[in-house]
mmCIF file of C-alpha atoms and ligand atoms in Angstrom:
data_model
loop_
_atom_site.group_PDB
_atom_site.id
_atom_site.type_symbol
_atom_site.label_atom_id
_atom_site.label_comp_id
_atom_site.label_asym_id
_atom_site.label_seq_id
_atom_site.Cartn_x
_atom_site.Cartn_y
_atom_site.Cartn_z
ATOM 1 C CA UNK F 1 74.754 19.777 126.789
ATOM 2 C CA UNK F 2 74.054 16.982 123.791
ATOM 3 C CA UNK F 3 75.316 18.617 120.567
ATOM 4 C CA UNK F 4 75.102 16.551 117.154
ATOM 5 C CA UNK F 5 77.442 17.409 114.943
ATOM 6 C CA UNK F 6 76.891 17.319 110.650
ATOM 7 C CA UNK F 7 80.177 17.673 108.204
ATOM 8 C CA UNK F 8 80.346 18.012 104.868
ATOM 9 C CA UNK F 9 82.704 20.996 103.785
ATOM 10 C CA UNK F 10 84.321 19.067 101.314
ATOM 11 C CA UNK F 11 84.821 15.354 101.066
ATOM 12 C CA UNK F 12 84.076 14.151 104.171
ATOM 13 C CA UNK F 13 80.128 13.574 105.402
ATOM 14 C CA UNK F 14 81.103 13.840 109.028
ATOM 15 C CA UNK F 15 78.398 12.905 111.911
ATOM 16 C CA UNK F 16 79.008 12.727 115.924
ATOM 17 C CA UNK F 17 77.534 13.320 118.735
ATOM 18 C CA UNK F 18 78.592 15.320 121.939
ATOM 19 C CA UNK F 19 78.568 15.869 125.330
ATOM 20 C CA UNK F 20 79.623 18.700 127.055
ATOM 21 C CA UNK F 21 79.708 18.791 130.592
ATOM 22 C CA UNK F 22 80.323 22.275 132.214
ATOM 23 C CA UNK F 23 80.712 25.446 130.589
ATOM 24 C CA UNK F 24 83.292 26.561 128.244
ATOM 25 C CA UNK F 25 86.224 26.680 127.502
ATOM 26 C CA UNK F 26 86.743 24.839 131.109
ATOM 27 C CA UNK F 27 84.218 22.136 129.679
ATOM 28 C CA UNK F 28 85.573 18.159 129.386
ATOM 29 C CA UNK F 29 83.477 16.453 125.771
ATOM 30 C CA UNK F 30 83.103 13.124 125.781
ATOM 31 C CA UNK F 31 83.092 11.784 121.868
ATOM 32 C CA UNK F 32 79.848 9.195 122.299
ATOM 33 C CA UNK F 33 79.293 8.721 118.645
ATOM 34 C CA UNK F 34 81.633 9.390 115.697
ATOM 35 C CA UNK F 35 80.381 8.696 112.326
ATOM 36 C CA UNK F 36 83.083 9.368 109.364
ATOM 37 C CA UNK F 37 82.291 8.441 105.999
ATOM 38 C CA UNK F 38 85.690 9.653 103.474
ATOM 39 C CA UNK F 39 84.983 10.259 99.994
ATOM 40 C CA UNK F 40 87.979 10.035 98.846
ATOM 41 C CA UNK F 41 88.480 7.048 96.881
ATOM 42 C CA UNK F 42 85.552 8.159 94.596
ATOM 43 C CA UNK F 43 86.963 11.378 94.350
ATOM 44 C CA UNK F 44 90.413 9.583 93.395
ATOM 45 C CA UNK F 45 88.930 8.562 89.994
ATOM 46 C CA UNK F 46 88.608 12.526 89.400
ATOM 47 C CA UNK F 47 91.273 13.459 90.992
ATOM 48 C CA UNK F 48 90.054 15.486 93.032
ATOM 49 C CA UNK F 49 86.623 17.501 93.968
ATOM 50 C CA UNK F 50 83.840 17.641 91.837
ATOM 51 C CA UNK F 51 81.282 19.743 94.388
ATOM 52 C CA UNK F 52 78.544 18.346 92.569
ATOM 53 C CA UNK F 53 79.980 14.829 92.765
ATOM 54 C CA UNK F 54 80.079 16.038 97.037
ATOM 55 C CA UNK F 55 77.280 16.611 97.107
ATOM 56 C CA UNK F 56 75.720 13.826 95.805
ATOM 57 C CA UNK F 57 77.651 11.487 97.809
ATOM 58 C CA UNK F 58 76.950 14.288 101.187
ATOM 59 C CA UNK F 59 72.987 12.675 100.500
ATOM 60 C CA UNK F 60 73.831 9.018 100.608
ATOM 61 C CA UNK F 61 75.708 9.154 103.470
ATOM 62 C CA UNK F 62 74.576 11.589 105.237
ATOM 63 C CA UNK F 63 71.890 9.075 107.458
ATOM 64 C CA UNK F 64 74.100 6.552 107.783
ATOM 65 C CA UNK F 65 76.206 8.167 109.368
ATOM 66 C CA UNK F 66 73.418 10.273 111.610
ATOM 67 C CA UNK F 67 72.666 5.878 113.189
ATOM 68 C CA UNK F 68 75.951 5.380 113.011
ATOM 69 C CA UNK F 69 77.212 8.269 115.342
ATOM 70 C CA UNK F 70 73.278 7.780 117.075
ATOM 71 C CA UNK F 71 73.627 3.702 117.679
ATOM 72 C CA UNK F 72 77.606 4.312 118.866
ATOM 73 C CA UNK F 73 76.551 6.668 121.370
ATOM 74 C CA UNK F 74 73.762 4.565 122.391
ATOM 75 C CA UNK F 75 71.127 6.726 122.283
ATOM 76 C CA UNK F 76 69.360 5.002 119.098
ATOM 77 C CA UNK F 77 65.763 3.338 120.070
ATOM 78 C CA UNK F 78 63.963 1.281 117.976
ATOM 79 C CA UNK F 79 60.726 2.850 117.971
ATOM 80 C CA UNK F 80 59.157 4.693 114.367
ATOM 81 C CA UNK F 81 58.878 8.380 115.350
ATOM 82 C CA UNK F 82 55.597 10.004 114.620
ATOM 83 C CA UNK F 83 55.692 12.679 111.641
ATOM 84 C CA UNK F 84 52.958 13.847 110.069
ATOM 85 C CA UNK F 85 52.340 14.309 106.543
ATOM 86 C CA UNK F 86 52.668 17.834 107.164
ATOM 87 C CA UNK F 87 55.698 17.157 108.554
ATOM 88 C CA UNK F 88 56.908 15.524 105.373
ATOM 89 C CA UNK F 89 55.778 18.352 103.054
ATOM 90 C CA UNK F 90 57.755 21.171 105.464
ATOM 91 C CA UNK F 91 60.603 18.368 105.404
ATOM 92 C CA UNK F 92 60.314 17.632 101.438
ATOM 93 C CA UNK F 93 60.257 21.582 100.565
ATOM 94 C CA UNK F 94 64.155 22.082 102.785
ATOM 95 C CA UNK F 95 65.636 19.440 101.164
ATOM 96 C CA UNK F 96 64.229 19.528 97.431
ATOM 97 C CA UNK F 97 67.656 20.564 95.913
ATOM 98 C CA UNK F 98 68.981 17.063 97.952
ATOM 99 C CA UNK F 99 69.118 14.369 95.818
ATOM 100 C CA UNK F 100 66.536 11.362 97.988
ATOM 101 C CA UNK F 101 67.766 12.671 101.726
ATOM 102 C CA UNK F 102 64.141 13.644 102.364
ATOM 103 C CA UNK F 103 63.145 9.641 101.810
ATOM 104 C CA UNK F 104 65.602 8.293 103.664
ATOM 105 C CA UNK F 105 65.025 10.425 106.288
ATOM 106 C CA UNK F 106 61.901 9.116 106.721
ATOM 107 C CA UNK F 107 62.734 5.609 106.098
ATOM 108 C CA UNK F 108 65.173 5.895 109.214
ATOM 109 C CA UNK F 109 62.244 7.690 111.169
ATOM 110 C CA UNK F 110 60.146 5.323 110.212
ATOM 111 C CA UNK F 111 62.377 2.986 111.918
ATOM 112 C CA UNK F 112 64.313 5.032 114.614
ATOM 113 C CA UNK F 113 63.528 7.247 117.525
ATOM 114 C CA UNK F 114 66.658 8.652 119.793
ATOM 115 C CA UNK F 115 66.934 10.339 122.604
ATOM 116 C CA UNK F 116 66.551 14.257 123.025
ATOM 117 C CA UNK F 117 69.182 16.509 122.064
ATOM 118 C CA UNK F 118 69.905 20.145 122.934
ATOM 119 C CA UNK F 119 72.113 21.331 120.136
ATOM 120 C CA UNK F 120 72.617 20.638 116.063
ATOM 121 C CA UNK F 121 76.177 22.195 114.977
ATOM 122 C CA UNK F 122 76.681 22.630 111.567
ATOM 123 C CA UNK F 123 79.816 23.737 109.110
ATOM 124 C CA UNK F 124 78.034 26.532 107.143
ATOM 125 C CA UNK F 125 81.515 27.573 105.965
ATOM 126 C CA UNK F 126 83.936 27.884 104.001
ATOM 127 C CA UNK F 127 83.636 24.561 101.864
ATOM 128 C CA UNK F 128 81.951 24.399 98.697
ATOM 129 C CA UNK F 129 78.661 25.765 98.354
ATOM 130 C CA UNK F 130 76.585 22.991 97.002
ATOM 131 C CA UNK F 131 78.742 20.397 99.890
ATOM 132 C CA UNK F 132 77.530 22.647 102.525
ATOM 133 C CA UNK F 133 74.667 23.255 101.604
ATOM 134 C CA UNK F 134 73.962 19.581 102.027
ATOM 135 C CA UNK F 135 74.868 19.899 105.473
ATOM 136 C CA UNK F 136 72.752 22.968 106.639
ATOM 137 C CA UNK F 137 69.494 21.955 104.891
ATOM 138 C CA UNK F 138 69.828 18.610 106.433
ATOM 139 C CA UNK F 139 70.647 20.039 109.589
ATOM 140 C CA UNK F 140 67.814 22.390 108.816
ATOM 141 C CA UNK F 141 65.747 19.311 108.245
ATOM 142 C CA UNK F 142 66.779 17.555 111.481
ATOM 143 C CA UNK F 143 66.463 20.679 113.695
ATOM 144 C CA UNK F 144 61.946 20.712 112.683
ATOM 145 C CA UNK F 145 60.979 17.235 113.275
ATOM 146 C CA UNK F 146 63.310 17.205 116.768
ATOM 147 C CA UNK F 147 62.404 20.764 117.860
ATOM 148 C CA UNK F 148 66.552 21.055 118.492
ATOM 149 C CA UNK F 149 68.001 24.625 117.620
ATOM 150 C CA UNK F 150 71.011 25.238 115.198
ATOM 151 C CA UNK F 151 73.885 26.108 114.711
ATOM 152 C CA UNK F 152 75.722 27.692 111.985
ATOM 153 C CA UNK F 153 79.796 27.472 112.578
ATOM 154 C CA UNK F 154 82.435 28.458 110.915
ATOM 155 C CA UNK F 155 84.886 25.335 109.579
ATOM 156 C CA UNK F 156 88.455 26.856 109.903
ATOM 157 C CA UNK F 157 87.509 28.023 114.061
ATOM 158 C CA UNK F 158 86.172 23.867 114.368
ATOM 159 C CA UNK F 159 90.416 23.223 112.751
ATOM 160 C CA UNK F 160 91.066 26.249 115.948
ATOM 161 C CA UNK F 161 89.209 24.541 118.440
ATOM 162 C CA UNK F 162 90.632 20.989 117.177
ATOM 163 C CA UNK F 163 94.115 21.985 117.788
ATOM 164 C CA UNK F 164 93.115 22.084 121.714
ATOM 165 C CA UNK F 165 91.477 18.663 122.748
ATOM 166 C CA UNK F 166 93.932 16.829 124.319
ATOM 167 C CA UNK F 167 92.384 13.800 125.485
ATOM 168 C CA UNK F 168 88.591 15.154 126.933
ATOM 169 C CA UNK F 169 89.545 18.869 127.935
ATOM 170 C CA UNK F 170 90.277 22.201 125.496
ATOM 171 C CA UNK F 171 93.778 22.923 126.299
ATOM 172 C CA UNK F 172 93.840 26.951 127.609
ATOM 173 C CA UNK F 173 95.032 29.362 125.532
ATOM 174 C CA UNK F 174 96.836 32.791 126.715
ATOM 175 C CA UNK F 175 96.189 35.784 124.115
ATOM 176 C CA UNK F 176 97.477 36.753 122.094
ATOM 177 C CA UNK F 177 97.187 33.792 119.783
ATOM 178 C CA UNK F 178 98.077 33.107 116.357
ATOM 179 C CA UNK F 179 96.483 30.540 114.224
ATOM 180 C CA UNK F 180 98.215 29.025 111.321
ATOM 181 C CA UNK F 181 95.446 27.239 109.589
ATOM 182 C CA UNK F 182 96.454 25.397 106.764
ATOM 183 C CA UNK F 183 93.905 22.780 104.400
ATOM 184 C CA UNK F 184 92.899 22.072 101.324
ATOM 185 C CA UNK F 185 90.980 25.027 100.350
ATOM 186 C CA UNK F 186 92.669 27.872 102.920
ATOM 187 C CA UNK F 187 96.132 29.129 104.088
ATOM 188 C CA UNK F 188 95.516 31.656 107.136
ATOM 189 C CA UNK F 189 97.050 33.465 109.622
ATOM 190 C CA UNK F 190 94.643 34.678 111.941
ATOM 191 C CA UNK F 191 95.080 36.932 115.295
ATOM 192 C CA UNK F 192 92.700 36.112 118.489
ATOM 193 C CA UNK F 193 92.775 38.156 121.632
ATOM 194 C CA UNK F 194 90.420 35.785 122.604
ATOM 195 C CA UNK F 195 88.055 32.622 122.331
ATOM 196 C CA UNK F 196 85.928 35.020 120.312
ATOM 197 C CA UNK F 197 88.098 37.130 117.685
ATOM 198 C CA UNK F 198 89.751 35.854 114.475
ATOM 199 C CA UNK F 199 91.249 38.712 112.419
ATOM 200 C CA UNK F 200 92.305 37.070 109.938
ATOM 201 C CA UNK F 201 95.930 38.800 109.145
ATOM 202 C CA UNK F 202 97.609 37.094 106.458
ATOM 203 C CA UNK F 203 96.086 34.645 103.900
ATOM 204 C CA UNK F 204 97.221 32.515 100.667
ATOM 205 C CA UNK F 205 96.838 35.152 97.496
ATOM 206 C CA UNK F 206 96.514 32.183 95.297
ATOM 207 C CA UNK F 207 96.411 28.585 96.054
ATOM 208 C CA UNK F 208 95.947 27.130 99.320
ATOM 209 C CA UNK F 209 98.896 25.121 100.778
ATOM 210 C CA UNK F 210 97.286 22.059 100.448
ATOM 211 C CA UNK F 211 95.859 22.175 96.624
ATOM 212 C CA UNK F 212 99.737 23.020 96.115
ATOM 213 C CA UNK F 213 100.423 19.376 97.842
ATOM 214 C CA UNK F 214 97.689 18.368 95.662
ATOM 215 C CA UNK F 215 98.202 18.945 92.384
ATOM 216 C CA UNK F 216 102.304 19.236 92.518
ATOM 217 C CA UNK F 217 101.206 15.551 93.299
ATOM 218 C CA UNK F 218 99.472 15.616 89.898
ATOM 219 C CA UNK F 219 101.820 16.333 88.168
ATOM 220 C CA UNK F 220 104.268 13.705 89.495
ATOM 221 C CA UNK F 221 101.941 10.725 88.563
ATOM 222 C CA UNK F 222 100.616 10.576 92.158
ATOM 223 C CA UNK F 223 97.523 9.839 93.428
ATOM 224 C CA UNK F 224 94.605 12.197 94.523
ATOM 225 C CA UNK F 225 94.563 13.392 98.521
ATOM 226 C CA UNK F 226 98.034 13.885 96.939
ATOM 227 C CA UNK F 227 99.383 15.318 100.788
ATOM 228 C CA UNK F 228 99.546 12.657 102.527
ATOM 229 C CA UNK F 229 101.348 11.326 99.499
ATOM 230 C CA UNK F 230 104.106 13.637 99.332
ATOM 231 C CA UNK F 231 104.499 14.097 102.856
ATOM 232 C CA UNK F 232 105.720 10.067 102.651
ATOM 233 C CA UNK F 233 107.682 10.090 99.706
ATOM 234 C CA UNK F 234 109.633 13.468 101.054
ATOM 235 C CA UNK F 235 110.297 11.150 104.672
ATOM 236 C CA UNK F 236 111.734 8.598 102.404
ATOM 237 C CA UNK F 237 114.525 10.898 100.808
ATOM 238 C CA UNK F 238 114.917 11.866 104.204
ATOM 239 C CA UNK F 239 115.748 8.978 105.343
ATOM 240 C CA UNK F 240 117.623 7.214 102.305
ATOM 241 C CA UNK F 241 119.584 10.907 102.107
ATOM 242 C CA UNK F 242 118.506 11.189 98.490
ATOM 243 C CA UNK F 243 120.364 14.649 97.765
ATOM 244 C CA UNK F 244 118.512 17.338 96.979
ATOM 245 C CA UNK F 245 117.205 18.778 93.778
ATOM 246 C CA UNK F 246 118.665 21.332 91.480
ATOM 247 C CA UNK F 247 117.804 24.207 90.846
ATOM 248 C CA UNK F 248 116.111 24.303 94.081
ATOM 249 C CA UNK F 249 112.639 24.882 93.612
ATOM 250 C CA UNK F 250 111.082 28.456 93.949
ATOM 251 C CA UNK F 251 109.715 29.776 97.913
ATOM 252 C CA UNK F 252 107.410 31.982 97.275
ATOM 253 C CA UNK F 253 106.939 35.052 99.037
ATOM 254 C CA UNK F 254 108.852 34.107 101.847
ATOM 255 C CA UNK F 255 111.380 37.726 101.685
ATOM 256 C CA UNK F 256 107.320 39.602 100.669
ATOM 257 C CA UNK F 257 107.396 41.246 103.874
ATOM 258 C CA UNK F 258 104.337 40.484 104.888
ATOM 259 C CA UNK F 259 102.263 38.179 106.468
ATOM 260 C CA UNK F 260 100.750 36.896 102.556
ATOM 261 C CA UNK F 261 101.240 33.613 100.921
ATOM 262 C CA UNK F 262 101.531 32.514 97.571
ATOM 263 C CA UNK F 263 102.100 29.235 96.031
ATOM 264 C CA UNK F 264 100.927 28.556 91.768
ATOM 265 C CA UNK F 265 104.306 29.626 91.596
ATOM 266 C CA UNK F 266 105.615 25.833 93.086
ATOM 267 C CA UNK F 267 102.673 24.967 90.642
ATOM 268 C CA UNK F 268 103.875 26.180 88.106
ATOM 269 C CA UNK F 269 107.780 25.514 88.601
ATOM 270 C CA UNK F 270 107.193 22.079 89.186
ATOM 271 C CA UNK F 271 105.354 21.418 85.818
ATOM 272 C CA UNK F 272 107.544 23.149 83.613
ATOM 273 C CA UNK F 273 110.284 20.559 85.922
ATOM 274 C CA UNK F 274 108.304 17.761 85.270
ATOM 275 C CA UNK F 275 106.311 17.828 82.320
ATOM 276 C CA UNK F 276 106.942 15.733 79.616
ATOM 277 C CA UNK F 277 110.250 14.682 81.231
ATOM 278 C CA UNK F 278 109.967 10.544 82.468
ATOM 279 C CA UNK F 279 110.704 11.089 85.974
ATOM 280 C CA UNK F 280 112.878 8.147 88.371
ATOM 281 C CA UNK F 281 110.680 7.258 91.513
ATOM 282 C CA UNK F 282 113.729 8.560 92.850
ATOM 283 C CA UNK F 283 113.278 11.761 91.507
ATOM 284 C CA UNK F 284 109.650 11.732 92.506
ATOM 285 C CA UNK F 285 110.986 11.528 96.060
ATOM 286 C CA UNK F 286 113.210 14.097 95.283
ATOM 287 C CA UNK F 287 110.594 16.405 94.015
ATOM 288 C CA UNK F 288 108.098 15.418 97.116
ATOM 289 C CA UNK F 289 111.324 16.623 99.651
ATOM 290 C CA UNK F 290 111.922 19.349 97.678
ATOM 291 C CA UNK F 291 108.328 20.090 97.636
ATOM 292 C CA UNK F 292 107.025 19.524 101.277
ATOM 293 C CA UNK F 293 111.111 22.222 101.458
ATOM 294 C CA UNK F 294 110.347 24.615 100.162
ATOM 295 C CA UNK F 295 106.347 25.029 101.563
ATOM 296 C CA UNK F 296 108.353 24.268 105.013
ATOM 297 C CA UNK F 297 110.446 27.556 104.864
ATOM 298 C CA UNK F 298 107.513 29.254 104.091
ATOM 299 C CA UNK F 299 105.185 28.774 106.178
ATOM 300 C CA UNK F 300 107.755 29.101 108.960
ATOM 301 C CA UNK F 301 109.925 31.755 108.018
ATOM 302 C CA UNK F 302 105.631 33.572 107.487
ATOM 303 C CA UNK F 303 104.659 32.217 110.997
ATOM 304 C CA UNK F 304 108.091 33.379 113.137
ATOM 305 C CA UNK F 305 106.595 37.213 111.412
ATOM 306 C CA UNK F 306 103.668 37.115 112.224
ATOM 307 C CA UNK F 307 104.291 36.101 115.955
ATOM 308 C CA UNK F 308 106.945 38.508 116.651
ATOM 309 C CA UNK F 309 103.958 41.484 115.009
ATOM 310 C CA UNK F 310 101.537 39.969 117.323
ATOM 311 C CA UNK F 311 103.076 40.133 120.138
ATOM 312 C CA UNK F 312 101.077 36.563 120.517
ATOM 313 C CA UNK F 313 102.518 33.756 123.187
ATOM 314 C CA UNK F 314 100.109 30.893 121.728
ATOM 315 C CA UNK F 315 100.901 29.125 118.527
ATOM 316 C CA UNK F 316 98.044 26.979 117.012
ATOM 317 C CA UNK F 317 97.694 24.791 114.371
ATOM 318 C CA UNK F 318 94.893 23.485 112.459
ATOM 319 C CA UNK F 319 93.696 21.914 109.172
ATOM 320 C CA UNK F 320 94.743 18.902 107.310
ATOM 321 C CA UNK F 321 98.104 19.814 106.047
ATOM 322 C CA UNK F 322 99.039 19.832 110.156
ATOM 323 C CA UNK F 323 98.973 16.116 109.541
ATOM 324 C CA UNK F 324 102.386 16.575 107.925
ATOM 325 C CA UNK F 325 105.237 15.333 109.470
ATOM 326 C CA UNK F 326 108.100 17.768 108.525
ATOM 327 C CA UNK F 327 106.220 20.988 109.117
ATOM 328 C CA UNK F 328 104.643 19.513 113.242
ATOM 329 C CA UNK F 329 108.509 18.754 113.009
ATOM 330 C CA UNK F 330 109.789 22.277 111.330
ATOM 331 C CA UNK F 331 106.620 23.323 113.649
ATOM 332 C CA UNK F 332 108.274 22.638 117.169
ATOM 333 C CA UNK F 333 111.981 23.236 116.846
ATOM 334 C CA UNK F 334 111.025 26.608 116.059
ATOM 335 C CA UNK F 335 108.938 27.304 118.686
ATOM 336 C CA UNK F 336 111.575 25.968 120.825
ATOM 337 C CA UNK F 337 114.577 26.981 119.540
ATOM 338 C CA UNK F 338 113.915 30.657 118.552
ATOM 339 C CA UNK F 339 110.711 30.926 120.422
ATOM 340 C CA UNK F 340 110.378 29.421 123.208
ATOM 341 C CA UNK F 341 108.096 32.166 124.954
ATOM 342 C CA UNK F 342 105.666 30.508 122.812
ATOM 343 C CA UNK F 343 102.676 27.470 123.969
ATOM 344 C CA UNK F 344 101.783 25.860 119.996
ATOM 345 C CA UNK F 345 98.980 23.566 119.840
ATOM 346 C CA UNK F 346 98.785 21.565 117.025
ATOM 347 C CA UNK F 347 95.850 18.547 116.556
ATOM 348 C CA UNK F 348 95.866 15.253 117.763
ATOM 349 C CA UNK F 349 96.516 13.635 113.994
ATOM 350 C CA UNK F 350 92.993 11.870 113.894
ATOM 351 C CA UNK F 351 91.431 15.175 114.421
ATOM 352 C CA UNK F 352 94.087 17.023 112.294
ATOM 353 C CA UNK F 353 92.133 16.160 108.507
ATOM 354 C CA UNK F 354 88.286 17.519 108.564
ATOM 355 C CA UNK F 355 86.119 15.654 111.178
ATOM 356 C CA UNK F 356 81.961 16.139 113.105
ATOM 357 C CA UNK F 357 84.205 16.508 115.969
ATOM 358 C CA UNK F 358 86.033 19.773 116.308
ATOM 359 C CA UNK F 359 82.121 21.196 115.195
ATOM 360 C CA UNK F 360 80.978 20.528 117.798
ATOM 361 C CA UNK F 361 83.522 21.798 120.040
ATOM 362 C CA UNK F 362 82.967 25.165 117.863
ATOM 363 C CA UNK F 363 79.228 25.126 118.244
ATOM 364 C CA UNK F 364 79.865 25.203 122.172
ATOM 365 C CA UNK F 365 82.407 27.912 122.185
ATOM 366 C CA UNK F 366 80.186 30.139 120.635
ATOM 367 C CA UNK F 367 79.131 33.017 122.895
ATOM 368 C CA UNK F 368 75.419 32.835 122.248
ATOM 369 C CA UNK F 369 74.878 29.045 122.152
ATOM 370 C CA UNK F 370 73.000 28.396 126.021
ATOM 371 C CA UNK F 371 70.229 30.767 124.623
ATOM 372 C CA UNK F 372 70.006 29.921 120.902
ATOM 373 C CA UNK F 373 67.280 29.574 119.678
ATOM 374 C CA UNK F 374 65.486 27.556 116.952
ATOM 375 C CA UNK F 375 66.666 29.011 114.000
ATOM 376 C CA UNK F 376 63.976 29.862 111.441
ATOM 377 C CA UNK F 377 63.577 26.595 109.476
ATOM 378 C CA UNK F 378 64.990 27.044 105.909
ATOM 379 C CA UNK F 379 66.210 31.083 107.115
ATOM 380 C CA UNK F 380 70.011 29.619 107.169
ATOM 381 C CA UNK F 381 72.025 31.450 105.595
ATOM 382 C CA UNK F 382 75.672 30.289 103.967
HETATM 383 O O1 KG4 P 401 91.259 20.082 106.590
HETATM 384 P P1 KG4 P 401 91.651 18.826 104.933
HETATM 385 O O2 KG4 P 401 90.008 17.915 105.702
HETATM 386 O O3 KG4 P 401 90.361 19.801 104.044
HETATM 387 C C1 KG4 P 401 90.004 20.997 103.950
HETATM 388 O O4 KG4 P 401 89.456 21.997 104.998
HETATM 389 O O5 KG4 P 401 90.099 21.165 103.105
HETATM 390 O O6 KG4 P 401 92.285 19.596 104.706
HETATM 391 C C2 KG4 P 401 92.707 18.358 103.451
HETATM 392 C C3 KG4 P 401 94.000 18.854 102.977
HETATM 393 C C4 KG4 P 401 94.449 18.040 100.950
HETATM 394 O O7 KG4 P 401 94.900 19.017 101.106
HETATM 395 C C5 KG4 P 401 95.359 17.131 101.755
HETATM 396 O O8 KG4 P 401 96.050 16.959 100.329
HETATM 397 C C6 KG4 P 401 96.184 18.143 103.092
HETATM 398 O O9 KG4 P 401 95.164 18.156 104.285
HETATM 399 N N1 KG4 P 401 96.717 16.694 103.882
HETATM 400 C C7 KG4 P 401 98.533 16.359 104.032
HETATM 401 C C8 KG4 P 401 98.855 15.621 105.090
HETATM 402 N N2 KG4 P 401 97.089 15.049 105.441
HETATM 403 C C9 KG4 P 401 96.458 15.754 104.723
HETATM 404 N N3 KG4 P 401 99.184 17.519 103.619
HETATM 405 C C10 KG4 P 401 100.306 17.189 103.470
HETATM 406 N N4 KG4 P 401 100.837 16.546 104.102
HETATM 407 C C11 KG4 P 401 99.273 14.968 104.859
HETATM 408 N N5 KG4 P 401 100.121 14.419 105.925
HETATM 409 ZN ZN1 ZN P 402 89.031 21.497 107.105
#
């Protein structure tokens, strides 16, 4: 099965072509083509992601990323596709809110066609709504023009399956499993009884982990996205053995006895400490380390509790924050020292942050993928 997958939920515009040989979960996956445009440099200027800026950039980048993915996959054909005026009319209606996108699709098909694909998978949520709609409407337009079923995919499920891909196969999961999903928009603990059941058993009451990294980084004068910046400064503080910043930052809800998180108090604590104060580069490193430690302590504790409560035999970690070296090492230590009966799955680093390969994997895991019919045009809901 050839799956064209599209991801536009936040600030990455991603299109890939993945071939699945065999049935989920035993299939072999080959990434034939991958187009990934990061809007980070554009959002850096504003210090964060504005949904309407992201939407506009997605509309510009989608066709170039489609072309890149198809070219890499060697299925782009340099012969114009026949599109009737009636088809154009229909596509214009679908893309009425996506500035310039209909015209760039027509321009693409005036030069190219491509070999048949079986399914189009697209992130339908969660994410920034204007950004999601561009991808969904683009998928619907392609689905219509190519007579191909469109499969809506949950972004967080994408992160789960990204964590399982090793080489070209998915690692097998023993259930029940707990997934820790940590990204810019989410901090969730999810109980899975099988590959299709997802029960949220804990989540953040305010800011997500990635958001806590990004916002505290900004207070330290670090550029967007702050997570990787904090990660590398904290790493330097560890290497140089810098003393812990005192008093320590709070570990919010560490002992709350439930599986929920809250990170706004940490953010406020950092703001109170650094506002209107000149901090040295060395102090920046110390703060970065303390922020990373505070976040990690809470994550480790809650994961441990979630495993105890569910009797899970598997821990799956996914989302952009899972790229953080200290968090990865701490999770590895937790599993090897405290809960050795649990198998840990973490994504390869290039699949930690948002991408469209994970959307193809999650689509293939949908029980109805083989029988999916074309979603009625314009009817796909977020
Ligand atoms: O999953 P993702 O790419 O996008 C969302 O779905 O939100 O996650 C992005 C988040 C950002 O907040 C970013 O700062 C954080 O992941 N992040 C990191 C690291 N790399 C990305 N946070 C801490 N350490 C990192 N190395
Ligand atoms: Zn994500």
